[in-house]
XYZ file of C-alpha atoms in Angstrom:
434
model
C -3.689 23.479 20.176
C -1.508 25.660 17.968
C -1.959 27.533 14.697
C 0.397 26.684 11.824
C 0.405 29.227 9.025
C 1.549 28.384 5.504
C 0.892 29.807 2.074
C -1.794 28.098 0.014
C -1.070 27.588 -3.678
C -3.704 29.369 -5.724
C -4.994 27.760 -8.886
C -4.879 29.735 -12.136
C -8.109 31.565 -12.867
C -10.372 30.428 -15.651
C -9.666 33.642 -17.564
C -5.929 33.128 -17.554
C -6.457 29.495 -18.522
C -8.547 30.450 -21.541
C -6.065 33.126 -22.635
C -3.093 30.780 -22.426
C -4.854 27.713 -23.771
C -3.995 28.460 -27.376
C -0.312 28.851 -26.502
C 0.012 25.829 -24.237
C 1.448 22.540 -25.342
C -0.445 19.298 -24.885
C 1.824 18.384 -21.975
C 0.936 21.609 -20.169
C -2.757 20.819 -20.381
C -2.375 17.591 -18.433
C -3.478 17.704 -14.765
C -0.617 18.360 -12.405
C -0.126 17.170 -8.871
C -1.198 19.625 -6.178
C 2.101 20.719 -4.593
C 0.365 21.588 -1.317
C 1.094 24.584 0.930
C 4.419 26.410 0.621
C 6.359 28.536 3.102
C 5.976 32.319 3.367
C 8.764 34.810 2.894
C 10.501 35.791 6.123
C 9.427 39.424 5.655
C 5.759 38.503 5.347
C 6.008 36.121 8.298
C 7.426 38.897 10.524
C 4.541 41.169 9.522
C 2.006 38.541 10.504
C 3.773 37.889 13.821
C 3.624 41.650 14.514
C -0.118 41.716 13.798
C -0.615 38.672 16.034
C 1.209 40.285 18.952
C -0.629 43.570 18.397
C -4.115 42.089 18.669
C -3.027 40.170 21.778
C -1.684 43.284 23.512
C -4.239 44.525 26.081
C -2.611 47.977 26.042
C -3.540 48.645 22.414
C -6.839 50.287 23.447
C -6.866 52.657 20.459
C -7.537 49.697 18.187
C -10.926 49.241 19.885
C -10.694 45.472 19.736
C -12.897 44.975 22.762
C -12.096 42.169 25.166
C -8.853 40.414 24.225
C -9.234 36.667 23.715
C -6.144 34.571 24.366
C -5.299 32.797 21.107
C -3.330 29.554 20.795
C 0.366 29.778 19.854
C 1.094 30.733 16.246
C 3.852 29.171 14.148
C 4.616 30.410 10.640
C 6.607 28.374 8.155
C 9.245 30.484 6.356
C 11.304 29.936 3.220
C 14.707 30.593 4.828
C 15.529 33.361 2.342
C 17.021 35.715 4.961
C 20.726 35.670 5.923
C 19.911 33.745 9.119
C 18.055 31.060 7.120
C 14.885 31.341 9.212
C 12.466 28.482 8.651
C 9.989 28.998 11.496
C 8.729 32.011 13.447
C 6.574 31.475 16.510
C 4.606 33.521 19.015
C 3.169 32.094 22.234
C 0.939 34.272 24.485
C 1.664 34.047 28.209
C -1.342 34.295 30.476
C -2.147 34.512 34.164
C -5.668 33.256 34.580
C -7.645 34.835 31.735
C -5.274 37.770 31.229
C -2.329 38.071 28.867
C 0.876 39.100 30.618
C 3.333 38.730 27.726
C 4.289 36.922 24.547
C 7.243 34.642 23.870
C 8.729 34.988 20.404
C 10.629 32.125 18.766
C 12.834 31.863 15.707
C 14.092 28.571 14.272
C 17.046 28.777 11.900
C 18.942 26.100 10.005
C 22.397 26.125 8.437
C 22.195 22.568 7.098
C 22.125 20.073 5.801
C 25.651 19.059 6.678
C 27.447 15.736 6.644
C 30.016 16.550 9.329
C 29.437 16.434 13.066
C 32.192 19.026 13.568
C 29.928 21.659 12.028
C 27.589 21.474 15.018
C 28.006 23.300 18.288
C 29.306 21.327 21.228
C 26.588 19.919 23.490
C 28.059 21.640 26.534
C 28.044 24.963 24.668
C 24.365 24.505 23.834
C 23.595 23.787 27.470
C 25.412 26.923 28.530
C 23.565 29.052 25.978
C 20.274 27.607 27.193
C 21.101 28.434 30.812
C 21.972 32.030 29.890
C 18.902 32.480 27.695
C 16.387 31.063 30.167
C 18.183 32.006 33.394
C 18.156 28.390 34.503
C 20.725 26.443 36.467
C 19.456 23.009 35.436
C 19.218 21.693 31.867
C 17.543 18.420 30.951
C 18.447 16.752 27.647
C 16.355 14.329 25.646
C 17.248 12.573 22.427
C 15.057 11.829 19.427
C 15.773 9.861 16.265
C 13.603 8.716 13.393
C 14.472 5.869 11.025
C 12.514 5.449 7.786
C 12.048 1.787 6.888
C 9.621 2.516 4.045
C 9.115 6.111 3.027
C 6.318 7.741 1.071
C 7.040 8.455 -2.575
C 8.404 11.928 -3.258
C 7.188 13.776 -6.354
C 8.672 17.175 -7.155
C 9.751 17.880 -3.567
C 6.284 17.071 -2.241
C 4.957 14.092 -0.349
C 1.945 12.365 -1.864
C -0.605 11.626 0.842
C -1.917 9.204 1.739
C 0.931 6.821 1.004
C 2.319 3.756 2.721
C 5.156 4.448 5.115
C 6.903 2.641 7.950
C 9.216 4.458 10.320
C 10.503 4.139 13.873
C 10.511 6.975 16.420
C 13.156 6.525 19.136
C 13.420 8.666 22.280
C 15.814 8.552 25.218
C 16.963 10.653 28.156
C 20.396 12.008 28.989
C 22.034 12.908 25.685
C 25.840 12.726 25.744
C 26.685 14.202 22.350
C 25.174 15.616 19.163
C 23.946 12.992 16.651
C 24.675 10.112 18.991
C 23.426 6.611 18.242
C 20.304 5.802 20.297
C 21.225 3.654 23.310
C 19.716 0.203 23.801
C 17.461 1.433 26.622
C 15.678 3.870 24.279
C 11.909 3.760 23.837
C 10.918 2.897 20.248
C 7.553 3.420 18.554
C 6.822 1.724 15.234
C 4.552 3.839 13.024
C 2.904 2.013 10.139
C 0.637 3.669 7.561
C -0.549 1.325 4.827
C -2.430 2.546 1.782
C -4.341 -0.012 -0.312
C -2.977 -0.263 -3.827
C 0.606 0.627 -3.004
C 2.746 -0.998 -5.748
C 5.406 -1.826 -3.153
C 3.004 -4.057 -1.210
C 3.578 -7.831 -1.540
C -0.184 -8.235 -2.176
C -0.384 -5.536 -4.839
C -1.271 -8.001 -7.604
C -4.040 -9.415 -5.429
C -5.300 -5.866 -4.912
C -5.374 -5.235 -8.681
C -7.333 -8.434 -9.217
C -9.830 -7.396 -6.558
C -10.264 -3.957 -8.127
C -10.895 -5.544 -11.525
C -13.488 -7.877 -10.007
C -15.239 -4.912 -8.412
C -15.221 -3.128 -11.778
C -16.771 -6.179 -13.459
C -19.452 -6.437 -10.764
C -20.214 -2.732 -11.094
C -20.421 -3.123 -14.869
C -23.123 -5.766 -14.479
C -25.187 -3.266 -12.494
C -24.653 -0.138 -14.552
C -24.074 -1.622 -17.991
C -20.759 0.240 -18.310
C -17.556 -1.669 -17.551
C -14.303 0.108 -16.782
C -11.528 -1.961 -18.345
C -8.008 -1.795 -16.872
C -5.120 -0.237 -18.707
C -2.944 -2.899 -20.403
C 0.265 -3.436 -18.419
C 1.525 -6.635 -20.040
C 3.489 -6.534 -23.316
C 1.211 -9.259 -24.681
C -2.544 -8.903 -25.035
C -4.992 -11.185 -23.248
C -5.845 -12.888 -26.547
C -2.183 -13.725 -27.189
C -1.770 -15.076 -23.659
C -4.861 -17.265 -24.002
C -3.663 -18.535 -27.384
C -0.324 -19.573 -25.873
C -2.149 -21.142 -22.936
C -4.393 -23.230 -25.214
C -1.427 -24.229 -27.377
C 0.405 -25.554 -24.295
C -2.656 -27.561 -23.270
C -2.891 -29.090 -26.737
C 0.765 -30.133 -26.554
C 0.133 -31.791 -23.191
C -2.832 -33.694 -24.632
C -0.760 -34.806 -27.626
C 2.084 -35.934 -25.384
C 4.611 -33.642 -27.065
C 5.020 -31.326 -24.089
C 8.065 -31.894 -21.906
C 8.037 -30.365 -18.465
C 11.151 -28.787 -17.107
C 12.994 -30.530 -14.313
C 12.224 -28.926 -11.044
C 14.595 -29.185 -8.184
C 13.241 -30.440 -4.931
C 12.577 -28.122 -2.038
C 15.677 -26.255 -1.054
C 17.219 -27.451 2.135
C 16.614 -24.980 4.908
C 19.862 -24.516 6.688
C 18.903 -22.370 9.645
C 15.944 -20.997 11.561
C 16.173 -17.581 9.893
C 15.922 -19.141 6.443
C 12.935 -21.154 7.651
C 11.115 -17.991 8.682
C 11.992 -16.228 5.410
C 10.768 -19.236 3.443
C 7.484 -19.251 5.363
C 6.912 -15.544 4.739
C 7.568 -15.940 0.995
C 5.182 -18.890 0.804
C 2.366 -16.798 2.297
C 2.516 -14.207 -0.479
C 3.484 -16.499 -3.347
C 1.096 -17.730 -6.038
C -0.696 -20.978 -5.258
C 0.675 -24.057 -6.970
C -2.694 -25.816 -7.362
C -4.375 -23.495 -9.855
C -6.913 -25.327 -11.980
C -7.741 -24.506 -15.607
C -10.301 -21.789 -14.794
C -7.944 -20.080 -12.341
C -5.045 -20.175 -14.782
C -7.355 -18.758 -17.431
C -8.239 -15.883 -15.078
C -4.520 -15.148 -14.686
C -4.299 -14.759 -18.470
C -7.531 -12.792 -18.896
C -7.257 -10.390 -15.950
C -5.402 -8.038 -18.291
C -8.235 -7.977 -20.839
C -8.722 -4.384 -21.961
C -11.944 -4.414 -23.983
C -15.247 -6.220 -24.435
C -14.193 -7.401 -27.912
C -11.001 -8.885 -26.508
C -13.023 -10.657 -23.814
C -15.304 -12.286 -26.428
C -12.296 -13.356 -28.517
C -10.710 -15.096 -25.511
C -13.843 -17.024 -24.538
C -14.583 -17.915 -28.163
C -11.146 -19.524 -28.441
C -11.680 -21.485 -25.213
C -15.186 -22.702 -26.023
C -14.211 -23.815 -29.525
C -11.240 -25.752 -28.191
C -13.462 -27.462 -25.585
C -16.185 -28.247 -28.107
C -13.756 -29.848 -30.568
C -12.018 -31.854 -27.822
C -8.698 -30.140 -28.470
C -8.147 -29.584 -24.740
C -9.313 -31.569 -21.714
C -8.492 -29.378 -18.705
C -8.990 -30.249 -15.048
C -10.891 -28.149 -12.534
C -11.315 -28.077 -8.771
C -14.201 -29.958 -7.259
C -17.111 -27.774 -6.194
C -16.717 -24.972 -8.724
C -20.127 -23.642 -9.787
C -19.127 -21.234 -12.521
C -20.636 -21.508 -15.994
C -17.226 -22.248 -17.504
C -16.672 -25.102 -15.029
C -20.029 -26.622 -15.986
C -19.115 -26.405 -19.665
C -15.769 -28.089 -18.953
C -17.530 -30.932 -17.115
C -19.912 -31.320 -20.067
C -16.955 -31.451 -22.474
C -15.696 -34.579 -20.668
C -18.740 -36.417 -22.107
C -18.476 -34.850 -25.561
C -21.566 -32.657 -25.121
C -21.683 -28.932 -24.435
C -24.659 -26.653 -24.290
C -24.563 -23.703 -26.667
C -23.568 -20.449 -24.980
C -24.147 -17.133 -26.711
C -21.260 -14.782 -25.991
C -23.411 -11.655 -26.136
C -24.641 -9.105 -23.668
C -23.402 -9.530 -20.101
C -22.719 -13.280 -20.434
C -18.939 -12.952 -21.130
C -18.537 -10.470 -18.260
C -20.505 -12.779 -15.955
C -18.288 -15.730 -16.926
C -15.093 -13.780 -16.275
C -16.404 -12.495 -12.948
C -17.302 -16.028 -11.828
C -13.874 -17.540 -12.466
C -12.200 -14.510 -10.908
C -14.290 -14.777 -7.757
C -13.566 -18.498 -7.478
C -9.834 -17.851 -7.634
C -9.989 -14.921 -5.226
C -11.853 -16.953 -2.602
C -9.299 -19.749 -2.761
C -6.451 -17.213 -2.626
C -7.790 -15.737 0.605
C -8.253 -19.197 2.115
C -4.717 -20.136 1.070
C -3.327 -16.918 2.566
C -5.073 -17.392 5.906
C -4.029 -21.025 6.207
C -0.513 -20.106 5.117
C -0.441 -17.559 7.918
C -1.334 -20.293 10.402
C 1.411 -22.485 8.949
C 3.856 -19.608 9.415
C 3.040 -19.318 13.126
C 3.191 -23.092 13.608
C 6.533 -23.261 11.759
C 8.096 -21.163 14.508
C 7.988 -24.309 16.637
C 8.103 -27.097 14.077
C 11.194 -25.700 12.318
C 13.024 -24.122 15.206
C 14.691 -25.446 18.319
C 11.972 -24.438 20.796
C 11.252 -26.794 23.644
C 8.328 -29.202 23.453
C 6.748 -27.656 26.546
C 6.498 -24.313 24.731
C 5.586 -25.692 21.334
C 2.746 -28.032 22.346
C 0.257 -25.440 23.703
C 0.989 -23.094 20.786
C 0.403 -25.774 18.158
C -2.725 -26.850 19.999
C -4.158 -23.333 19.945
C -3.443 -22.986 16.239
C -5.067 -26.365 15.651
C -8.241 -25.066 17.244
C -8.221 -22.218 14.720
C -7.286 -24.511 11.850
C -10.298 -26.820 12.253
C -13.073 -24.196 11.995
C -11.171 -22.560 9.158
C -11.336 -25.689 7.011
C -15.011 -26.145 7.928
C -15.992 -22.556 7.167
C -14.277 -22.592 3.779
C -16.062 -25.843 2.870
C -13.052 -26.706 0.740
C -11.414 -30.139 1.299
C -7.727 -29.943 2.132
C -6.077 -30.819 -0.145
C -8.507 -29.684 -2.838
C -10.122 -32.427 -4.893
C -9.880 -32.115 -8.654
C -11.984 -33.127 -11.590
C -10.431 -34.279 -14.834
C -11.450 -36.422 -17.814
C -9.827 -39.486 -16.214
C -11.543 -39.068 -12.831
C -14.928 -38.464 -14.461
C -14.667 -41.590 -16.611
C -13.552 -43.668 -13.654
C -16.613 -42.598 -11.680
C -19.017 -43.893 -14.363
C -17.498 -47.340 -14.903
């Protein structure tokens, strides 16, 4: 254990805040990020090191400190303002048994950063200095390197924690030169810290949907719903209007779909793996009407906007202007109303109270459940594709595919969703009653 000493940033007192409030601009009144601890001046750090060594000195009897307790090593972070550019001062008590016999003092300086290797001392010179300083005839060298694959976001020279980051620590023995490239025999450790809600995550949109669903569920309990901030240039009402207009064009036969190219030919194994990874995180291609409606309404920003969206949908269903299809097995209120619209009859639904929120929550939950099932099955497909799309031998591929098949079967049973998903549409419903 060691002590690390830094300077805490004090918050302005309430008195000073009230005195300056009348002079401050609106921007100055906004909450600011906590910059975290800052380094001490070198002068203050040396004073604290002196006090630390004094209380650890058993010969300072005039201080009447009583029995001296051996403290852990102390390291103080400095601001490098002195001519030597000191950034760390350290003191480590030396003990024999329970008694202190001395203290090692350390000073870490830095002249960088520099972009030229010639600015550094020669490795052999460093070894020689180490031998002279420590009176040692043998010097052991070890190398360390760190590569940042995904770094935490920096805000005003501070690191926001917690934040997603991925970096690799590499260590090796027997260093030949300063800033050498790690050899192939180095030991590497992959450090991954993932924070939910990181915008750089490939599942960030799924995370936002989940947070909105949780807010809707909490609103049903408390009676107060926290609506998300609008991020889209168009409002939810405008998106739903465009969505309904497209459905009307399809029903009228005036809508022409764009020509889609077939699946791109995968030219090599690497492209096959990349394609599989993209397919895992991509949007499903079998979204029914309710799920597509959720994609339009997940940006709804008020209760009034929510009512306007559902009013537009229910009126279009009631008048037969749209005849959407839905997945089989959906139990949401909207799905039931859609099924009723196939027969030209719909029960009256009052869009008051918690009913609109309940309807939105239901279609969102239905989509989220299918998204998770699709992701898990897509992950299995990705592992299987290692052998179905690559040149692995049959002896290696067969047991692997068999093991994944054992996982695939209970997955489809547990989800209770037929694969592929059945659909319900006006045509299928009419055919079933003939």
